[in-house]
Coordinates of C-alpha atoms and ligand atoms in Angstrom, one line a residue:
M1 CA 5.3 16.5 21.1
R2 CA 8.4 14.4 20.5
V3 CA 11.0 16.3 18.4
M4 CA 11.4 13.5 15.9
E5 CA 11.7 13.2 12.1
T6 CA 8.2 12.7 10.8
D7 CA 6.8 10.6 7.9
H8 CA 4.5 13.5 7.0
K9 CA 6.0 14.8 3.8
K10 CA 7.6 11.5 2.7
M11 CA 4.6 9.3 3.0
G12 CA 1.6 11.5 2.8
S13 CA 0.3 10.7 6.3
I14 CA -2.4 13.0 7.7
D15 CA -3.5 14.5 11.1
S16 CA -6.7 13.1 12.4
H17 CA -9.5 15.2 13.8
H18 CA -13.1 14.6 14.8
F19 CA -15.9 14.7 12.1
I20 CA -19.0 16.0 13.7
N21 CA -22.1 17.3 11.9
G22 CA -20.3 17.4 8.6
Q23 CA -17.2 19.3 9.8
Y24 CA -13.7 18.4 10.9
I25 CA -13.2 19.7 14.4
K26 CA -9.9 19.9 16.4
S27 CA -9.7 19.2 20.1
G28 CA -7.9 21.1 22.7
N29 CA -5.9 18.0 23.6
Y30 CA -4.1 15.8 21.1
F31 CA -1.7 12.8 21.0
E32 CA 0.9 11.6 18.5
N33 CA 0.2 8.9 15.9
I34 CA 3.3 6.7 15.5
N35 CA 4.3 4.6 12.4
P36 CA 5.1 1.2 13.9
A37 CA 7.3 0.3 11.0
S38 CA 9.6 3.3 11.4
E39 CA 8.8 4.6 15.0
K40 CA 8.4 8.1 13.4
V41 CA 5.5 10.5 14.1
L42 CA 2.8 10.3 11.3
G43 CA 0.8 13.2 12.7
I44 CA -1.3 14.3 15.5
V45 CA -4.7 13.0 16.6
S46 CA -7.4 15.1 18.4
E47 CA -8.4 13.4 21.7
G48 CA -12.2 13.5 22.1
D49 CA -13.8 14.1 25.5
R50 CA -17.3 13.9 26.8
E51 CA -18.2 17.3 25.3
D52 CA -17.1 16.2 21.9
V53 CA -19.1 13.0 22.2
D54 CA -22.2 15.1 23.4
K55 CA -21.9 17.2 20.2
A56 CA -21.6 14.1 18.0
V57 CA -24.6 12.3 19.7
A58 CA -26.7 15.5 19.4
A59 CA -25.8 15.8 15.7
A60 CA -26.7 12.1 15.2
R61 CA -30.0 12.5 17.0
E62 CA -31.0 15.6 15.0
A63 CA -30.0 13.9 11.7
L64 CA -32.6 11.2 12.3
K65 CA -35.3 13.8 12.0
G66 CA -33.6 15.4 8.9
P67 CA -33.5 14.3 5.3
W68 CA -31.9 11.0 6.2
G69 CA -35.0 9.9 8.1
G70 CA -37.2 10.4 5.1
I71 CA -35.2 9.2 2.0
S72 CA -36.3 6.0 0.2
R73 CA -34.5 2.7 0.4
R74 CA -33.4 3.2 -3.2
E75 CA -31.8 6.5 -2.4
R76 CA -30.0 5.1 0.7
S77 CA -28.9 2.2 -1.5
N78 CA -27.5 4.5 -4.1
I79 CA -25.6 6.5 -1.4
L80 CA -24.0 3.3 0.0
R81 CA -22.9 2.2 -3.4
K82 CA -21.4 5.6 -4.0
I83 CA -19.4 5.3 -0.7
G84 CA -18.0 2.0 -2.1
D85 CA -17.1 3.7 -5.4
I86 CA -15.2 6.5 -3.7
I87 CA -13.3 4.1 -1.4
L88 CA -12.1 2.3 -4.6
E89 CA -11.3 5.6 -6.3
R90 CA -9.0 6.4 -3.3
K91 CA -7.9 2.8 -2.8
E92 CA -4.1 3.4 -3.0
E93 CA -4.2 6.5 -0.7
L94 CA -6.3 4.6 1.9
A95 CA -4.1 1.5 1.7
A96 CA -1.0 3.6 2.2
L97 CA -2.5 5.2 5.3
E98 CA -3.6 1.8 6.6
A99 CA -0.1 0.4 6.1
M100 CA 1.4 3.4 7.9
D101 CA -1.0 3.1 10.8
T102 CA -0.9 -0.6 11.4
G103 CA 2.5 -1.7 10.1
K104 CA 0.9 -4.3 7.7
P105 CA 2.2 -4.8 4.2
Y106 CA 0.7 -2.2 1.7
Q107 CA -0.2 -5.0 -0.7
L108 CA -2.2 -6.7 2.0
A109 CA -4.0 -3.5 2.9
L110 CA -4.9 -3.0 -0.8
E111 CA -6.4 -6.5 -1.2
M112 CA -7.7 -7.4 2.3
D113 CA -8.6 -4.1 4.0
I114 CA -9.6 -1.5 1.4
D115 CA -11.1 -3.6 -1.3
R116 CA -13.2 -5.4 1.2
A117 CA -14.2 -2.1 2.9
A118 CA -15.7 -1.0 -0.4
H119 CA -17.4 -4.4 -0.8
N120 CA -19.1 -4.1 2.6
F121 CA -20.9 -1.0 1.3
Y122 CA -21.7 -2.7 -2.1
F123 CA -23.1 -5.7 -0.2
F124 CA -25.5 -3.8 2.1
S125 CA -26.5 -1.4 -0.7
E126 CA -27.9 -4.4 -2.6
Y127 CA -29.1 -6.2 0.5
L128 CA -31.1 -3.2 1.5
T129 CA -33.2 -3.3 -1.6
S130 CA -33.9 -7.0 -1.4
M131 CA -34.7 -7.2 2.3
G132 CA -38.2 -8.5 2.9
T133 CA -40.1 -8.7 6.2
E134 CA -42.5 -11.2 7.8
S135 CA -46.3 -11.5 7.4
Y136 CA -48.7 -14.2 8.6
Q137 CA -52.3 -14.7 7.7
Q138 CA -54.3 -16.1 10.6
D139 CA -57.1 -17.8 8.7
D140 CA -59.9 -15.2 8.2
L141 CA -59.3 -13.8 11.6
A142 CA -56.3 -11.5 11.2
L143 CA -53.3 -10.4 9.1
H144 CA -50.0 -9.9 10.9
Y145 CA -47.0 -8.1 9.4
A146 CA -43.7 -6.9 10.7
I147 CA -42.2 -3.5 10.0
R148 CA -38.6 -2.4 10.5
R149 CA -37.5 0.9 11.8
P150 CA -34.0 2.1 12.7
V151 CA -32.7 1.5 16.2
G152 CA -31.6 5.2 16.2
V153 CA -28.2 6.5 17.2
V154 CA -25.6 3.8 17.1
G155 CA -22.2 3.9 18.8
I156 CA -19.5 2.1 16.8
I157 CA -16.3 1.3 18.8
N158 CA -13.6 -0.5 16.8
P159 CA -10.1 -2.1 17.1
W160 CA -6.8 -1.5 15.3
N161 CA -6.1 -4.7 13.3
L162 CA -8.3 -4.2 10.3
P163 CA -9.3 -0.5 10.8
L164 CA -11.3 0.4 7.7
L165 CA -12.6 -3.1 7.0
L166 CA -14.1 -3.5 10.4
L167 CA -15.4 0.1 10.6
T168 CA -17.2 -0.3 7.3
W169 CA -18.4 -3.8 8.3
K170 CA -20.4 -2.0 11.0
L171 CA -21.2 1.4 9.4
A172 CA -22.6 -0.1 6.1
P173 CA -25.5 -2.1 7.7
C174 CA -26.0 0.6 10.3
L175 CA -26.7 3.2 7.5
A176 CA -28.5 0.6 5.4
A177 CA -31.1 0.2 8.2
G178 CA -31.5 4.0 8.4
N179 CA -29.6 4.7 11.6
T180 CA -27.1 7.5 12.4
A181 CA -23.7 6.8 13.9
V182 CA -21.0 8.0 16.3
M183 CA -17.8 6.1 15.5
K184 CA -14.7 5.7 17.7
P185 CA -11.8 4.1 15.9
S186 CA -8.8 2.7 17.8
E187 CA -6.3 5.4 19.0
W188 CA -3.6 3.5 17.3
T189 CA -5.1 3.6 13.8
P190 CA -7.0 6.9 13.2
M191 CA -6.2 7.9 9.6
T192 CA -8.5 5.9 7.3
A193 CA -11.4 6.4 9.8
T194 CA -10.8 10.2 9.5
L195 CA -11.1 10.1 5.7
L196 CA -14.3 8.0 5.9
G197 CA -16.1 11.1 7.1
E198 CA -15.4 13.1 4.0
I199 CA -16.0 10.1 1.8
C200 CA -19.5 9.6 3.3
Q201 CA -20.2 13.4 2.8
E202 CA -19.0 13.3 -0.8
A203 CA -21.3 10.3 -1.4
G204 CA -24.3 12.3 -0.3
V205 CA -24.7 11.3 3.4
P206 CA -26.4 14.3 5.1
D207 CA -24.4 16.1 7.8
G208 CA -24.8 14.6 11.2
V209 CA -25.6 11.1 10.0
V210 CA -22.0 9.9 10.3
N211 CA -19.9 11.3 13.1
L212 CA -16.4 10.4 14.3
V213 CA -14.7 11.1 17.6
H214 CA -11.1 10.1 18.1
G215 CA -9.7 9.2 21.5
F216 CA -9.0 6.4 24.0
G217 CA -11.3 4.0 25.9
V218 CA -11.3 4.5 29.6
N219 CA -11.9 8.1 30.8
S220 CA -12.1 9.2 27.1
A221 CA -14.3 9.1 24.0
G222 CA -14.9 5.3 24.1
E223 CA -16.3 5.3 27.6
A224 CA -18.3 8.5 27.0
I225 CA -20.1 6.8 24.0
S226 CA -20.7 3.6 26.0
E227 CA -22.3 5.6 28.8
H228 CA -24.1 8.2 26.8
P229 CA -27.9 8.1 27.6
D230 CA -28.9 9.2 24.1
V231 CA -27.0 6.4 22.3
D232 CA -29.5 3.6 21.6
A233 CA -27.1 0.8 20.7
I234 CA -23.4 -0.1 20.8
T235 CA -21.6 -2.3 18.3
F236 CA -18.1 -3.1 19.5
T237 CA -15.2 -5.2 18.2
G238 CA -12.2 -5.7 20.4
E239 CA -10.9 -7.5 23.4
T240 CA -13.2 -9.5 25.7
T241 CA -12.1 -7.5 28.7
T242 CA -13.2 -4.3 27.0
G243 CA -16.5 -5.9 26.0
R244 CA -17.2 -6.5 29.7
A245 CA -16.4 -2.8 30.5
I246 CA -18.6 -1.5 27.7
M247 CA -21.5 -3.8 28.8
K248 CA -21.2 -2.4 32.4
A249 CA -21.1 1.2 31.1
A250 CA -24.1 0.6 28.8
A251 CA -26.3 -1.2 31.4
P252 CA -27.9 1.9 33.1
S253 CA -29.3 3.0 29.7
L254 CA -30.1 -0.6 28.7
K255 CA -28.5 -0.2 25.2
K256 CA -28.7 -2.9 22.5
L257 CA -25.3 -4.5 22.3
S258 CA -23.4 -6.4 19.6
F259 CA -20.0 -7.7 20.5
E260 CA -17.2 -9.3 18.3
L261 CA -14.5 -10.2 20.8
G262 CA -11.3 -12.2 21.2
G263 CA -10.5 -15.6 20.1
K264 CA -7.9 -18.5 20.5
N265 CA -8.9 -20.5 17.5
P266 CA -8.1 -24.2 16.8
N267 CA -6.7 -25.3 13.5
I268 CA -7.3 -29.1 13.4
I269 CA -5.3 -31.1 10.8
F270 CA -6.2 -34.8 10.3
A271 CA -3.8 -37.2 8.7
D272 CA -6.0 -37.7 5.6
S273 CA -5.7 -34.0 4.6
D274 CA -3.6 -32.7 1.7
L275 CA -0.6 -31.4 3.7
D276 CA 0.7 -29.1 0.9
E277 CA -2.7 -27.4 0.7
V278 CA -2.8 -27.3 4.5
I279 CA 0.6 -25.7 4.8
E280 CA -0.1 -23.0 2.1
T281 CA -3.3 -21.9 3.9
T282 CA -1.9 -22.4 7.5
L283 CA 0.9 -20.0 6.7
K284 CA -1.9 -17.3 6.2
S285 CA -4.1 -18.4 9.1
S286 CA -1.0 -18.2 11.3
F287 CA 0.9 -15.1 10.2
I288 CA -1.2 -12.9 7.9
N289 CA -1.4 -9.3 9.2
Q290 CA 1.4 -10.2 11.6
G291 CA -1.0 -12.7 13.2
E292 CA -3.2 -9.8 14.3
V293 CA -6.5 -11.2 13.0
C294 CA -9.1 -12.5 15.6
L295 CA -9.7 -15.5 13.3
C296 CA -6.1 -16.7 13.2
G297 CA -5.7 -20.4 14.0
S298 CA -3.1 -19.9 16.7
R299 CA -3.7 -23.3 18.3
I300 CA -2.6 -25.9 15.7
Y301 CA -3.5 -29.6 16.4
V302 CA -2.0 -32.2 14.1
E303 CA -2.9 -35.9 14.0
K304 CA 0.1 -37.9 15.2
E305 CA 0.6 -39.8 12.0
V306 CA 1.6 -36.6 10.1
Y307 CA 2.9 -34.5 13.0
E308 CA 6.6 -34.7 12.2
E309 CA 6.0 -34.2 8.4
F310 CA 3.8 -31.2 9.1
L311 CA 6.3 -29.6 11.4
E312 CA 9.2 -30.0 8.9
K313 CA 7.2 -28.6 6.0
F314 CA 5.5 -25.8 8.0
T315 CA 8.8 -24.7 9.6
K316 CA 10.5 -24.6 6.3
A317 CA 7.7 -22.5 4.7
T318 CA 7.6 -20.2 7.7
K319 CA 11.3 -19.5 7.5
Q320 CA 10.8 -18.3 3.9
L321 CA 8.3 -15.6 4.9
K322 CA 9.9 -12.1 4.4
V323 CA 9.7 -9.8 7.4
G324 CA 10.2 -6.3 6.2
D325 CA 9.2 -2.8 5.3
P326 CA 5.4 -2.7 4.7
F327 CA 6.0 -0.8 1.4
D328 CA 8.4 -3.4 -0.1
N329 CA 6.2 -5.4 -2.5
D330 CA 7.8 -8.8 -1.4
T331 CA 7.1 -8.2 2.3
N332 CA 4.9 -10.9 3.8
V333 CA 5.0 -9.8 7.5
G334 CA 5.2 -6.2 8.5
A335 CA 5.5 -4.6 11.9
V336 CA 3.1 -5.2 14.8
V337 CA 0.8 -2.2 15.5
S338 CA 2.6 -0.5 18.3
E339 CA 5.4 -0.5 20.8
E340 CA 2.9 -1.5 23.5
H341 CA 1.6 -4.4 21.5
F342 CA 5.2 -5.4 20.6
N343 CA 6.1 -5.6 24.3
K344 CA 2.9 -7.6 25.0
V345 CA 3.7 -10.2 22.3
M346 CA 7.4 -10.4 23.4
K347 CA 6.3 -11.1 27.0
Y348 CA 4.4 -14.1 25.6
M349 CA 7.5 -15.2 23.7
N350 CA 9.5 -15.2 27.0
L351 CA 6.6 -16.9 28.7
A352 CA 6.6 -19.7 26.1
K353 CA 10.2 -20.3 27.0
E354 CA 9.4 -20.4 30.7
E355 CA 6.5 -22.8 30.1
G356 CA 8.9 -25.2 28.4
G357 CA 8.2 -24.5 24.8
T358 CA 10.5 -25.5 21.9
F359 CA 11.0 -22.8 19.3
L360 CA 11.2 -24.3 15.8
T361 CA 11.6 -20.8 14.4
G362 CA 11.3 -17.2 15.5
G363 CA 10.8 -16.2 19.2
H364 CA 12.6 -12.8 18.9
R365 CA 12.6 -9.3 17.4
S366 CA 13.5 -9.4 13.7
N367 CA 17.1 -8.5 13.7
H368 CA 17.4 -7.2 10.1
M369 CA 15.2 -4.1 10.7
E370 CA 17.0 -1.4 12.7
K371 CA 13.8 0.5 13.6
G372 CA 10.2 -0.6 14.0
F373 CA 8.3 -3.2 16.0
Y374 CA 9.0 -6.3 13.9
I375 CA 8.7 -9.9 15.2
D376 CA 9.8 -13.0 13.3
P377 CA 7.0 -15.5 12.7
T378 CA 7.2 -18.1 15.5
I379 CA 6.3 -21.7 15.9
V380 CA 6.3 -23.3 19.4
T381 CA 6.0 -27.0 20.2
G382 CA 6.1 -29.0 23.4
L383 CA 3.7 -26.7 25.5
D384 CA 1.3 -28.3 27.9
R385 CA -2.4 -27.9 26.9
K386 CA -3.0 -26.0 30.1
S387 CA -0.1 -23.5 29.5
R388 CA -1.0 -19.8 29.2
C389 CA 0.5 -19.6 25.7
V390 CA -2.0 -22.3 24.6
N391 CA -5.0 -20.7 26.3
E392 CA -4.5 -16.9 26.1
E393 CA -5.0 -14.7 23.1
I394 CA -1.6 -13.3 22.1
F395 CA -2.6 -11.6 18.8
G396 CA 0.8 -11.7 17.2
P397 CA 2.9 -13.9 14.8
I398 CA 3.1 -16.9 17.1
V399 CA 1.4 -20.3 16.9
T400 CA 1.6 -23.4 19.1
V401 CA 1.5 -26.9 17.6
I402 CA 0.2 -29.9 19.5
P403 CA -0.1 -33.5 18.3
F404 CA -3.4 -35.5 18.9
D405 CA -4.3 -39.2 18.6
T406 CA -8.1 -39.4 18.4
E407 CA -10.9 -37.3 17.0
E408 CA -12.6 -37.2 20.4
N409 CA -9.4 -36.0 22.1
V410 CA -8.9 -33.1 19.6
I411 CA -12.5 -32.0 19.9
E412 CA -12.2 -32.0 23.7
Q413 CA -8.9 -30.0 23.5
A414 CA -10.3 -27.5 20.9
N415 CA -13.3 -26.8 23.0
D416 CA -11.3 -26.5 26.3
T417 CA -11.2 -22.7 26.1
H418 CA -13.4 -19.7 27.2
Y419 CA -13.4 -18.5 23.6
G420 CA -15.6 -19.7 20.8
L421 CA -14.9 -17.5 17.7
A422 CA -13.5 -19.5 14.8
A423 CA -12.1 -23.0 13.9
T424 CA -10.5 -24.7 10.9
I425 CA -10.8 -28.4 10.1
W426 CA -8.6 -30.2 7.5
T427 CA -9.9 -33.6 6.4
N428 CA -11.0 -35.3 3.2
D429 CA -13.5 -37.4 5.1
L430 CA -16.8 -35.7 4.5
R431 CA -18.6 -37.5 7.3
R432 CA -15.8 -36.5 9.7
A433 CA -16.0 -32.9 8.5
H434 CA -19.7 -32.7 9.3
R435 CA -19.3 -34.6 12.6
V436 CA -16.4 -32.5 13.9
A437 CA -17.8 -29.2 12.7
G438 CA -21.0 -30.0 14.6
Q439 CA -19.2 -30.5 17.8
I440 CA -16.7 -27.6 17.7
E441 CA -17.8 -24.7 19.9
S442 CA -17.2 -21.8 17.5
G443 CA -19.4 -19.3 15.8
I444 CA -17.4 -19.7 12.5
T445 CA -16.0 -23.0 11.3
W446 CA -14.0 -23.5 8.0
V447 CA -13.4 -26.9 6.4
N448 CA -10.4 -27.2 4.1
T449 CA -10.1 -23.5 3.8
W450 CA -9.7 -20.4 6.0
Y451 CA -11.2 -16.9 6.0
L452 CA -13.4 -17.6 3.0
R453 CA -16.1 -15.0 3.4
D454 CA -19.7 -14.7 2.2
L455 CA -21.2 -11.6 3.8
R456 CA -24.7 -13.2 3.9
T457 CA -23.5 -15.7 6.5
P458 CA -24.0 -15.3 10.3
W459 CA -20.8 -13.9 11.7
G460 CA -19.6 -13.8 15.3
G461 CA -18.5 -15.8 18.3
M462 CA -19.9 -17.6 21.2
K463 CA -18.8 -17.9 24.9
N464 CA -16.2 -15.1 25.5
S465 CA -15.9 -14.4 21.8
G466 CA -19.0 -12.3 21.4
I467 CA -22.6 -11.6 21.7
G468 CA -24.9 -11.5 18.6
R469 CA -24.1 -12.0 15.0
E470 CA -23.3 -9.6 12.1
G471 CA -23.6 -10.3 8.4
G472 CA -26.6 -10.6 6.1
V473 CA -30.0 -10.5 7.8
H474 CA -28.3 -10.6 11.2
G475 CA -26.8 -7.2 10.6
F476 CA -30.3 -5.9 9.9
E477 CA -31.7 -7.6 13.0
F478 CA -29.3 -5.7 15.2
Y479 CA -29.5 -2.4 13.4
S480 CA -33.3 -2.3 13.3
E481 CA -36.3 -2.6 15.6
L482 CA -39.0 -4.9 14.5
S483 CA -42.7 -4.1 15.2
N484 CA -45.5 -6.5 14.5
V485 CA -48.8 -5.1 13.3
T486 CA -52.0 -7.1 13.6
I487 CA -55.0 -6.2 11.5
K488 CA -58.4 -7.8 12.3
M489 CA -59.9 -9.1 9.0
Ligands
NAD1 N1 -14.3 -11.0 16.8 C1 -13.9 -10.1 15.9 O1 -14.5 -10.0 14.8 C2 -12.6 -9.3 16.1 C3 -12.1 -8.6 15.1 C4 -11.0 -7.8 15.3 C5 -10.4 -7.8 16.6 N2 -10.9 -8.5 17.6 C6 -10.3 -8.5 18.9 O2 -9.9 -7.1 19.2 C7 -8.7 -7.2 20.0 C8 -7.6 -6.4 19.4 O3 -8.1 -5.1 19.2 P1 -7.9 -3.9 20.3 O4 -6.6 -4.1 21.0 O5 -8.1 -2.6 19.6 O6 -9.0 -4.1 21.3 P2 -9.4 -3.2 22.6 O7 -10.5 -3.8 23.2 O8 -8.1 -2.9 23.4 O9 -9.8 -1.8 21.9 C9 -10.9 -1.8 21.0 C10 -11.5 -0.4 21.0 O10 -12.2 -0.2 22.2 C11 -11.8 1.0 22.8 N3 -11.9 0.9 24.3 C12 -10.9 0.4 25.1 N4 -11.4 0.4 26.4 C13 -12.7 0.9 26.3 C14 -13.7 1.1 27.3 N5 -13.5 0.9 28.6 N6 -14.9 1.7 26.9 C15 -15.1 2.0 25.6 N7 -14.2 1.8 24.6 C16 -13.0 1.2 25.0 C17 -10.4 1.3 22.3 O11 -10.1 2.6 22.3 C18 -10.6 0.8 20.8 O12 -11.2 1.7 20.0 C19 -8.3 -8.7 20.1 O13 -8.8 -9.3 21.2 C20 -9.1 -9.3 18.9 O14 -9.3 -10.7 19.0 C21 -12.1 -9.3 17.4
6OD2 N1 -15.5 -9.1 10.4 C1 -14.5 -9.6 9.6 C2 -13.2 -9.8 10.1 C3 -12.8 -9.9 11.4 C4 -11.5 -10.0 11.7 C5 -10.9 -10.1 13.0 O1 -9.8 -9.8 13.3 C6 -14.8 -9.8 8.2 O2 -13.9 -10.4 7.6 O3 -15.8 -9.5 7.7

C-alpha cells in the first residue's frame, strides 16, 4: 500500500468490501482506491475472485427460493420505494463519496447522480404495480394469456462515470421483476455501490437477493460473473470492446444479454436554431461530468451560415467554465476519473494536434491545480471527418466542431460511424426535425434539448452502441421471462 496521506479522516471516505448474503466480507487481496482530484488514497477495496463470485451466485440462487420469491408485487413495490427513501436520506453522504470516487463536482453528484438514483427506484416501484400483461381471445376456441416470471440470477456489471445512477438503473427493474442480483461496480468507483448493500438490507430486501463483488474485469470478478454457469442474464454498461468480451464469456451458458455501450454522438446545429439556447445546452452536452457521459455530443456539426458565430460564442462560454476542486460550489468541471483515463484523454489531445486540429481552447492539463487529473475543456476545429479524433470515443472534456452545408451531407456524416447511441438536433423547422430524426442512426435522439429523461421511454443504442433497450416496459422485458398459456374454451 502506498505510504501516502489519505483522505480518510478529512473527507469521510470508506473502505469497500463485498456484500454477500447480507454480510460485508473482506477478501484476501485488496487494492487502493484513489481520489482523482487529490491523488490521495481514499481507502482499500477487496478484490473479488471466482470463489467470492461463486458464494454470491449461490446466495442469489438460494434467495430466489426464499421469502423474496413469494412476496407480493405490492410488498416488492414498497421495498423499492423504501430504498429510494433511504438513498435520499443519505443523499449528501452518497454524493460526497461519488465526488471523491469520480472527481466530479459534488453539486453535480447531488443533482444528477444521487437524486436520480433514488428516482430509479421510485419509478420502478410504481411501474411494478401498474404493469399489465397480454391476453387474446380466439373467438370461442381459446383464451391466451401471458404470465411473467423472473429471469433468475442477474449479473450486473457497471462503469465508473455515473456509478450509483447506472447501478440503480439496472438494479431497480431487476428487483421489480422479482430477480436476484450479483453486482460488480467499476474498480475505480466502489464506494456508493458498497453502501447500496446496506441500504437495500435496511429497506427490507432479504439477505442474498442483492449481492456485490468488487474487483476488475479480466481474470477477476467481472469475468467470473460473465462466465458463471448459474448466472441467467448479464446486464452490462461499458465500453464496446468489453461488451464483446462479455458476450464471448457468456456464450457457453447462453445467457440473456443487455448491453449499453460506447458512443460518439453527433450534435447537429442548423442555422435556424436559437444559438444562445444552443450554446447553453451544448456546454453541458460537451463538458458535463468532465465529458464522461456516454451521451455527450462530442461531434458538433454546425451549418456554415452560423459556423463562425457559433465558434465565437461557444469558445467564449467554454473559457468561462471553472475547472476546480469538486467540493468548491462554483466548480463546473472536476477531475477525470483516474490517472489511466487522464493519460488516455491526453493521448487524444496530442493526436488531435498530429491530425492537424486547431485548438480554440484547452488541449492541456489544467495548470491551476497542483495535484489531481484535471483537463481544461477543449474545442478542436479543422479535423478531417475521417480522423481518429472525430471517429473514436474519447470520453473526456474534448469536442470537435465541423461545418456542413446541406441536410443530406450532415446526416451522412452523422451516420458515418460504428456507433449509434444518441444524437441531438437543433432546428426550429418542425418538418426538418422529424425528417432528420427519422434518418439519424441512433437509439436516442433529442431535438432542441439534451439528456431530457422520461424513464418510460426505450433507452439504448444500436450498431456498436448496444444490444437491447432499458427503461419502462423494456426493462421488464429483459428482466422477466414471458410464458404464454392457452386455455381451450
Ligand atoms: N450506453 C450507456 O448507457 C453507457 C453509460 C455509461 C458508460 N458507457 C460506456 O462505458 C465506457 C466507460 O466506462 P468504463 O471505462 O468503466 O467501461 P469498461 O468497459 O472499461 O468497464 C465497465 C465494467 O466492465 C468491467 N469489465 C472490464 N472488462 C471486463 C471483462 N472482460 N469481463 C467482465 N467485466 C469486465 C469493468 O471492471 C467495469 O466494471 C464508455 O465507453 C462509455 O461510453 C455507456
Ligand atoms: N442510463 C442513463 C444514463 C447513461 C449515461 C451514460 O453515460 C440514464 O440517464 O438513465
